[in-house]
Tab-separated table of C-alpha atoms and ligand atoms in Angstrom:
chain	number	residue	atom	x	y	z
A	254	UNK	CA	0.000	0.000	0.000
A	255	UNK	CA	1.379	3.041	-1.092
A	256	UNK	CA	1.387	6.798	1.129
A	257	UNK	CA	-1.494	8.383	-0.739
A	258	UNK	CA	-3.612	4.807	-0.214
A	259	UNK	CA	-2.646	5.322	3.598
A	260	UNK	CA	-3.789	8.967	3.303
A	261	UNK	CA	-6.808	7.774	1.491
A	262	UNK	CA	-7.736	5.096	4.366
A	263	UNK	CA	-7.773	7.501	6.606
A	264	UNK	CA	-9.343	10.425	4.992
A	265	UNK	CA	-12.962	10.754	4.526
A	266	UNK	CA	-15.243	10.054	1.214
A	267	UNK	CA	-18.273	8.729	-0.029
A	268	UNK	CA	-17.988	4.925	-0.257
A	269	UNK	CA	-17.046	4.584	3.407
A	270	UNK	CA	-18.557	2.970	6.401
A	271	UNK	CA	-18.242	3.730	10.298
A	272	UNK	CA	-16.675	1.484	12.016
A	273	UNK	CA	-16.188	0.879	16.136
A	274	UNK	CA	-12.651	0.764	16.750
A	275	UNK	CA	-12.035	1.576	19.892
A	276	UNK	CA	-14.738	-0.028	21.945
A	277	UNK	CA	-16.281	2.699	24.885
A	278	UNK	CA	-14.031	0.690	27.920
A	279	UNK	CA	-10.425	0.797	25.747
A	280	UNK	CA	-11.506	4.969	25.572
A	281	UNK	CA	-12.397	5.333	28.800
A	282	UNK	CA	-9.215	3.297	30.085
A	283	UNK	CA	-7.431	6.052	27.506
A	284	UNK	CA	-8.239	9.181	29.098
A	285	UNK	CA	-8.220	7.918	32.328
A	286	UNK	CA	-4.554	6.882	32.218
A	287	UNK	CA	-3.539	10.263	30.604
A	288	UNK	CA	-5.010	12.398	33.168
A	289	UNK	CA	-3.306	10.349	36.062
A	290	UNK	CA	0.089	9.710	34.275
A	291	UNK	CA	0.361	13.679	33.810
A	292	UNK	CA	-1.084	14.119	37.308
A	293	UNK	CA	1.792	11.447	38.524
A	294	UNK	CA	4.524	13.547	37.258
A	295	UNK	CA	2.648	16.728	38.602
A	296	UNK	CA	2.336	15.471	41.951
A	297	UNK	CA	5.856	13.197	41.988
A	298	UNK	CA	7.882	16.955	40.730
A	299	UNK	CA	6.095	19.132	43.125
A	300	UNK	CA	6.080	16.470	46.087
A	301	UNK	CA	2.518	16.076	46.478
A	302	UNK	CA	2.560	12.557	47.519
A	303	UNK	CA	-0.723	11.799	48.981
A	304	UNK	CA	-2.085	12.234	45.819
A	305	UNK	CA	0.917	11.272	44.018
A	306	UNK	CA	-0.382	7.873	45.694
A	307	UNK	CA	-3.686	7.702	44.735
A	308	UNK	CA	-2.955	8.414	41.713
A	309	UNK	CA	-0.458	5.458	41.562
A	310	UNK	CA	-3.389	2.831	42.545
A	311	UNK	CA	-5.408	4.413	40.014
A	312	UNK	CA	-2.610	3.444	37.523
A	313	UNK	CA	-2.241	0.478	38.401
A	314	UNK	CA	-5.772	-0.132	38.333
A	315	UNK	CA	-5.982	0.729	34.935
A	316	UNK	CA	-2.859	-1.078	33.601
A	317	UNK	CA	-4.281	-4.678	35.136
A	318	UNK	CA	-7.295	-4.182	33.400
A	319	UNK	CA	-5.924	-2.893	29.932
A	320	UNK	CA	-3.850	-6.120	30.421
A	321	UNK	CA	-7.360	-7.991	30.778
A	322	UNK	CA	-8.614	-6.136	27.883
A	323	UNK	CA	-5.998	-7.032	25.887
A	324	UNK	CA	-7.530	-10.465	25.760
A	325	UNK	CA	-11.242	-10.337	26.040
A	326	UNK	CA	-12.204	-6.927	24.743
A	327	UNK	CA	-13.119	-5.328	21.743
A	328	UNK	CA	-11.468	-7.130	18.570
A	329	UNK	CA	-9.004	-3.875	17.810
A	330	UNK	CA	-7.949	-3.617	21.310
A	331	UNK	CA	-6.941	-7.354	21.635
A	332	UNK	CA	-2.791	-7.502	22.060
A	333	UNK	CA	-3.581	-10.047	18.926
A	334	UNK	CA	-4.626	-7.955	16.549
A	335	UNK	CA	-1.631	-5.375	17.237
A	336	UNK	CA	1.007	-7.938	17.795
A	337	UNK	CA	3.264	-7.495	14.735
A	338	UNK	CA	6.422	-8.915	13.362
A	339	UNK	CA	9.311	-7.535	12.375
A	340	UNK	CA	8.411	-7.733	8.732
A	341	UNK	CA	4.904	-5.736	9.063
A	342	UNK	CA	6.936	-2.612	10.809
A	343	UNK	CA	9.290	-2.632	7.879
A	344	UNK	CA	6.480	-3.224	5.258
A	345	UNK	CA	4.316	-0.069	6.872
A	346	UNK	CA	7.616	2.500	6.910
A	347	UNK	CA	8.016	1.532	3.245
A	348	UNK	CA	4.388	2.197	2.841
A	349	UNK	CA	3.550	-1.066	1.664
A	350	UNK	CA	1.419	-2.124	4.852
A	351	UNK	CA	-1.487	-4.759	4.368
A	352	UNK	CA	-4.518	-2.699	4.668
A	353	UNK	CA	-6.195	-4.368	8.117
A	354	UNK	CA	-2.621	-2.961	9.503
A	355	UNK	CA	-4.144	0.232	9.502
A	356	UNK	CA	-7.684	-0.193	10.922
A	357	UNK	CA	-6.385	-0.553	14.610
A	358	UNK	CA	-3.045	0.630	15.505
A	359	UNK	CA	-0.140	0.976	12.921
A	360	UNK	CA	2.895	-1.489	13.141
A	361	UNK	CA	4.892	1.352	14.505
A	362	UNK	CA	2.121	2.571	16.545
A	363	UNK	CA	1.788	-0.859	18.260
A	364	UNK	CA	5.445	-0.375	19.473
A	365	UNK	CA	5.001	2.617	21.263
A	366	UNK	CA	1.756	1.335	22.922
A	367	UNK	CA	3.738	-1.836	24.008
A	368	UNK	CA	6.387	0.670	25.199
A	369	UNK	CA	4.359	3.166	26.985
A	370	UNK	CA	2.309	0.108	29.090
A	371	UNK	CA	5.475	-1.440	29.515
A	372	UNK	CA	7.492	1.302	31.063
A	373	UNK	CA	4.409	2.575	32.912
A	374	UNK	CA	4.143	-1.106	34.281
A	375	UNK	CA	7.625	-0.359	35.698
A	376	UNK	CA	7.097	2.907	36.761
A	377	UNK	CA	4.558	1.948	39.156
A	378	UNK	CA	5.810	-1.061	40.367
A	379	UNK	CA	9.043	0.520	41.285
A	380	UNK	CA	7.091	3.208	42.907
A	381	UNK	CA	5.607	0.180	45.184
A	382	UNK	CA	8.871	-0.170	46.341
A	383	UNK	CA	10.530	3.346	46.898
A	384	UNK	CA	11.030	5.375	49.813
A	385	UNK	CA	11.870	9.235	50.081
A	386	UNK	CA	13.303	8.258	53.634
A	387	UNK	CA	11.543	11.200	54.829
A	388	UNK	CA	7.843	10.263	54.944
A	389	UNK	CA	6.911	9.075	51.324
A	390	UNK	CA	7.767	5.253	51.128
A	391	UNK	CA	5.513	2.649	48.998
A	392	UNK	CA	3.469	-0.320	50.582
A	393	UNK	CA	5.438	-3.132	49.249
A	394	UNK	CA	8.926	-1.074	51.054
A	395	UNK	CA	8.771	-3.431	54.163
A	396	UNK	CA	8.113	-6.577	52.042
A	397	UNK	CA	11.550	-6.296	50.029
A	398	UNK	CA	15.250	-5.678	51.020
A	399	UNK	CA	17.247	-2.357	51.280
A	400	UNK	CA	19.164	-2.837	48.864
A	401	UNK	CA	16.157	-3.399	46.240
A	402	UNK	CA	14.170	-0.390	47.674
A	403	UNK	CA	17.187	1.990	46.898
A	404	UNK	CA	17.598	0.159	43.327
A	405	UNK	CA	13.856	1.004	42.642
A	406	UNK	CA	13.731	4.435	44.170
A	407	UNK	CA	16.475	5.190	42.053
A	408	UNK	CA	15.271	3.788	39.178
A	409	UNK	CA	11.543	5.728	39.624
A	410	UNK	CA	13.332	8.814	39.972
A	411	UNK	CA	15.905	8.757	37.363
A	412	UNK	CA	15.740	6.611	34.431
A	413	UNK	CA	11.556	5.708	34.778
A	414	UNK	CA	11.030	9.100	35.272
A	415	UNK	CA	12.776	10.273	32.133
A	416	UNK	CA	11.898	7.637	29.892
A	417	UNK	CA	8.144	8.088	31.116
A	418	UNK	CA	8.281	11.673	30.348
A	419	UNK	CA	10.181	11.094	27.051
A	420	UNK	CA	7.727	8.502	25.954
A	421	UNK	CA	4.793	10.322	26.707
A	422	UNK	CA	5.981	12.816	25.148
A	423	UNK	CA	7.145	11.136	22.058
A	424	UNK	CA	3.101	9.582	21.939
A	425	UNK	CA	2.145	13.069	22.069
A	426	UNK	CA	4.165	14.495	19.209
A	427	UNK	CA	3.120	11.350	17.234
A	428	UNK	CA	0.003	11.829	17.525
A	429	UNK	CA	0.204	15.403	16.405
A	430	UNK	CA	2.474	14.598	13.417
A	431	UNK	CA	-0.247	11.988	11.963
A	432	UNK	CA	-2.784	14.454	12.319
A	433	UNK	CA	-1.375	17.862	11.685
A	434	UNK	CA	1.013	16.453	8.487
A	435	UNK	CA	-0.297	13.174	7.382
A	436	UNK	CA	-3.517	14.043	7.650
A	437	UNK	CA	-4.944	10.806	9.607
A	438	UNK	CA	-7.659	11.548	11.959
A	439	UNK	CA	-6.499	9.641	14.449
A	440	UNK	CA	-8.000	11.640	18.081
A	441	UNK	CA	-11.911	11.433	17.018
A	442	UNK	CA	-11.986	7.761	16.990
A	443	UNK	CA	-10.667	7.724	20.521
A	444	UNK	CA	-13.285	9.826	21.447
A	445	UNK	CA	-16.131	8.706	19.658
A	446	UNK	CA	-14.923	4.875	19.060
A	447	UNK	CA	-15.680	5.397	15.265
A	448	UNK	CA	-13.542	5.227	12.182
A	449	UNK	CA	-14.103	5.864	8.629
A	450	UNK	CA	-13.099	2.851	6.850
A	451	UNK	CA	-13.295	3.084	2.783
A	452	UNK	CA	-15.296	0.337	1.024
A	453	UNK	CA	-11.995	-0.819	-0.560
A	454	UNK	CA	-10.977	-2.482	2.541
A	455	UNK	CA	-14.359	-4.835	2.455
A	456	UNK	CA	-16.087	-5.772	5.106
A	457	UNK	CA	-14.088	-5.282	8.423
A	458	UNK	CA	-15.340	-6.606	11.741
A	459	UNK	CA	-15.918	-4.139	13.753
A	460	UNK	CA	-14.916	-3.962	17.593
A	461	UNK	CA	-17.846	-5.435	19.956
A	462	UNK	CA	-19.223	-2.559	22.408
A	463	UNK	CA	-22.484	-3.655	23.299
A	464	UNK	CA	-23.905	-3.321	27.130
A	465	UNK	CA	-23.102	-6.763	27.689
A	466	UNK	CA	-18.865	-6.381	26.601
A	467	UNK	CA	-19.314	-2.884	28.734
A	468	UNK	CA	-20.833	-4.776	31.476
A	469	UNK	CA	-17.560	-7.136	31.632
A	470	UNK	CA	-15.506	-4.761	31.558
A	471	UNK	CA	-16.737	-2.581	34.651
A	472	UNK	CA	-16.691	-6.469	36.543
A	473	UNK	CA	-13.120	-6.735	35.466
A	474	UNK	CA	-12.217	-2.990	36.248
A	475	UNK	CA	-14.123	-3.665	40.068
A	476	UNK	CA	-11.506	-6.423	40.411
A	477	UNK	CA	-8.649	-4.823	39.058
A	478	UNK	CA	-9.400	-1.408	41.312
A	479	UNK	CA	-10.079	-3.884	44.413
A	480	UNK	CA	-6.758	-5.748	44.204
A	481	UNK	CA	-5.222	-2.458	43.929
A	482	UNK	CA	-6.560	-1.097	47.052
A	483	UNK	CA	-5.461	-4.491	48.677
A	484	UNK	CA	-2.032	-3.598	47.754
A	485	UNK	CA	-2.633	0.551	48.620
A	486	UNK	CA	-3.834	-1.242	52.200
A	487	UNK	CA	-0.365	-2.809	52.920
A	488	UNK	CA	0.910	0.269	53.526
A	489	UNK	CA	1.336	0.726	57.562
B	48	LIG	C1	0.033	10.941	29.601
B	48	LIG	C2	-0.599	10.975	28.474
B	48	LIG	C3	-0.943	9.784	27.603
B	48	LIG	C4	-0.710	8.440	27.761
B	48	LIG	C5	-0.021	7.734	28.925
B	48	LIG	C6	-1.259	7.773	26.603
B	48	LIG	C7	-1.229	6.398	26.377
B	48	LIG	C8	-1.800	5.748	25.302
B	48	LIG	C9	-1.947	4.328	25.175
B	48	LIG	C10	-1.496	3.295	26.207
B	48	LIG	C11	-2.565	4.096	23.983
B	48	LIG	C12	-3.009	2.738	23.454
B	48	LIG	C13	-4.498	2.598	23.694
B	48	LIG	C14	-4.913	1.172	23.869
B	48	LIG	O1	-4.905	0.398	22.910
B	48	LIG	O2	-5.219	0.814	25.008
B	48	LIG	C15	-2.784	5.364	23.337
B	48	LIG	C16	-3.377	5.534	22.095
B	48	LIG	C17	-3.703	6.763	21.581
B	48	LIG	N1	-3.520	7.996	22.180
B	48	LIG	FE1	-2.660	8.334	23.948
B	48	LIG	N2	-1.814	8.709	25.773
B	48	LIG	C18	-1.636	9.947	26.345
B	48	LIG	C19	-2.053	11.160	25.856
B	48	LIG	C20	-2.678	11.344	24.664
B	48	LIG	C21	-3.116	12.608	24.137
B	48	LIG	C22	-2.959	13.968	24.866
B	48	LIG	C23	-3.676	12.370	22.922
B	48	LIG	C24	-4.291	13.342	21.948
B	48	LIG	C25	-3.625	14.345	21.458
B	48	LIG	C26	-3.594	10.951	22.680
B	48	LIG	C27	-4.069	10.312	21.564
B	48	LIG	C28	-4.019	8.970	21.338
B	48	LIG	C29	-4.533	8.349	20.136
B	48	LIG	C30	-5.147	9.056	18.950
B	48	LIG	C31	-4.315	6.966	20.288
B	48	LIG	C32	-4.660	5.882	19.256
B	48	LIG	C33	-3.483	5.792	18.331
B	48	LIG	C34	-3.767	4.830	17.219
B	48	LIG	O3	-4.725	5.067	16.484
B	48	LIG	O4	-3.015	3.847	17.116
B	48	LIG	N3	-2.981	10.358	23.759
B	48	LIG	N4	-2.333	6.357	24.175
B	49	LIG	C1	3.163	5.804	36.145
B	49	LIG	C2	3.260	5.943	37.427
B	49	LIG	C3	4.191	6.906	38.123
B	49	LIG	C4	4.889	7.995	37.661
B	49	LIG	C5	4.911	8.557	36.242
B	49	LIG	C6	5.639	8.540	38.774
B	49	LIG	C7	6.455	9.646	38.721
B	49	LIG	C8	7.212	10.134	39.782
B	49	LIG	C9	8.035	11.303	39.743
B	49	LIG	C10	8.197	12.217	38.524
B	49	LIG	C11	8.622	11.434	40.965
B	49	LIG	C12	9.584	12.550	41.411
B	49	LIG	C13	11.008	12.072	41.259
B	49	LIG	C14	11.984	13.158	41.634
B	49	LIG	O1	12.122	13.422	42.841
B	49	LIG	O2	12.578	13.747	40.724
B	49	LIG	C15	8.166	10.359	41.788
B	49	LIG	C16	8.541	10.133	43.098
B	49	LIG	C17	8.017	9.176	43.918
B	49	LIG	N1	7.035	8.283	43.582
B	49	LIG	FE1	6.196	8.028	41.745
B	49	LIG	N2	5.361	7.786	39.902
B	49	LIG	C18	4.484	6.793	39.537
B	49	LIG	C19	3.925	5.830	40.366
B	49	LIG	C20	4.170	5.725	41.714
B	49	LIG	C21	3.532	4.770	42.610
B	49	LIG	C22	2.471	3.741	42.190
B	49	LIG	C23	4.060	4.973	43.847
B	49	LIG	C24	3.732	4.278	45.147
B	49	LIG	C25	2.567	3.821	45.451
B	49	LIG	C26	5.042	6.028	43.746
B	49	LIG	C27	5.834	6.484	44.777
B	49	LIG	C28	6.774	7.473	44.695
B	49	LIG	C29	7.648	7.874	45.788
B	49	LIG	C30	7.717	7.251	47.180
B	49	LIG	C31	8.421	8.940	45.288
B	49	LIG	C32	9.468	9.755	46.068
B	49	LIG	C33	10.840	9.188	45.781
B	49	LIG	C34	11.895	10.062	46.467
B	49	LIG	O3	11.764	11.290	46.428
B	49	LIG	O4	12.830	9.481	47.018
B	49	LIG	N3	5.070	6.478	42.434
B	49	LIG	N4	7.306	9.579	41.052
C-alpha cells in the first residue's frame, strides 16, 4: 500500500462505512490513564505525595485491566490484533502495509503502545517499592530488602522518570504529526470509538461494544481497582 492509499484510508469520502474501533471501555481506560500519568509527574515533581499515591493505585488499576482487555475486549484492542512482526513494521515505513494494519493501531504505533504500558508497568511497580526516607515510602517497602528499595527508588526517579516523560511525550508528538502532516484523523476515533473505513478495505469486523462487553468490563475494572486497594492497604 502506497502513502497516498494510507492517506486515502484515513481520509474521509463517499464509499465509506463507520466502524467501532475503539470499543467505549479501551476509551475510557485512555483518558483515564492520561489524566493520572500527567497528574503522577505533577504530583511526583512538586512532592505532592498523597495524591501522588492515589494516583499510583489508580494506575495500576488501569494497567491490570488494559492487560485484561488485551484479551477479552473489543477485537481492535486485543494484544492479537496489534502484535506485529518484524516484517509488518518494515512493510508499513516503506508504505507497503497490508490494509487491516491500519484499521487498529499501525505497526509502529503498536510499538510505542507496548512501550508506553510497559514502562508505565515499571514505573509503578518501582514506585511500590521506593522510599523518600523522609515520609513518602511505597506499601510493598517493608516486604523487600534495602538494597532493592534503593535500586527502585532510584530507578523511579531517574531513568523511569525520564523515559516516562520522554515517551509520553514522544506519543504526544506522534500523535500530532499523523494528524497535523499526514492528515490521519487519528483523536476522534478515541473519542467517539468510530472510524471511517473506505469500502476498498471490504467488510471489516468491527470492535464489539455492546452493554453486555461494557458490562464485563466494569466487573473486570471492580476487580482490578479492588486488588489495587489491597495492595494501597499494605501500607502501615
Ligand atoms: C500521559 C498521556 C498519555 C498516555 C499515557 C497515553 C497512552 C496511550 C496508550 C497506552 C494508547 C493505546 C491505547 C490502547 O490500545 O489501550 C494510546 C493511544 C492513543 N492515544 Fe494516547 N496517551 C496519552 C495522551 C494522549 C493525548 C494527549 C492524545 C491526543 C492528542 C492521545 C491520543 C491517542 C490516540 C489518537 C491513540 C490511538 C493511536 C492509534 O490510532 O493507534 N494520547 N495512548
Ligand atoms: C506511572 C506511574 C508513576 C509515575 C509517572 C511517577 C512519577 C514520579 C516522579 C516524577 C517522581 C519525582 C522524582 C523526583 O524526585 O525527581 C516520583 C517520586 C516518587 N514516587 Fe512516583 N510515579 C508513579 C507511580 C508511583 C507509585 C504507584 C508509587 C507508590 C505507590 C510512587 C511512589 C513514589 C515515591 C515514594 C516517590 C518519592 C521518591 C523520592 O523522592 O525518594 N510512584 N514519582
Amino acid at each position: 500500500m502506497t502513502d497516498s492509499s494510507v492517506a486515502a484510508l484515513h481520509a474521509r469520502a463517499p464509499s465509506e462505512a463507520r466502524t467501532r474501533v475503539w470499543d467505549l471501555p479501551t476509551r475510557l481506560f485512555h483518558w483515564a490513564l492520561a489524566v493520572a500519568v500527567i497528574g503522577l509527574i505533577g504530583t511526583g515533581l512538586s512532592g505532592v505525595m498523597e495524591w501522588h499515591f492515589r494516583l499510583g493505585y489508580t494506575v495500576l488499576a488501569l494497567l491490570l485491566f488494559r492487560l485484561l482487555w488485551g484479551f477479552v475486549g473489543g477485537r481492535w484492542s486485543r494484544f492479537a490484533s496489534f502484535f506485529y512482526g518484524p516484517g509488518s513494521v518494515v512493510a508499513y515505513l516503506r508504505g507497503r502495509a497490508h490494509p487491516d494494519h491500519l484499521i487498529g493501531h499501525t505497526p509502529l504505533g503498536a510499538l510505542s503502545v507496548f512501550a508506553v504500558l510497559a514502562i508505565l508497568m515499571l514505573q509503578v511497580t518501582t514506585g511500590l517499592m521506593a522510599d523518600d526516607e523522609i515520609s513518602a515510602s511505597g506499601p510493598l517497602t517493608r516486604f523487600v530488602s534495602g538494597g532493592v528499595v534503593s535500586l527502585a527508588t532510584s530507578w523511579h526517579k531517574a531513568q523511569g522518570k525520564w523515559i516516562v516523560i520522554a515517551l509520553v511525550s514522544l506519543h504526544v508528538l506522534a500523535v500530532l504529526f499523523y494528524v497535523l502532516v499526514k492528515r490521519h484523523r487519528l483523536v476522534r476515533p478515541m473519542v467517539t470509538g468510530d472510524k471511517q473505513i473506505s469500502a476498498a478495505n471490504g467488510n471489516v469486523a468491527a470492535s464489539r461494544d455492546d452493554a453486555a462487553s461494557r458490562c464485563l468490563a466494569l466487573v473486570l475494572f471492580a476487580l482490578c481497582a479492588g486488588l489495587a486497594f489491597w495492595v494501597a492497604s499494605l501500607r502501615v
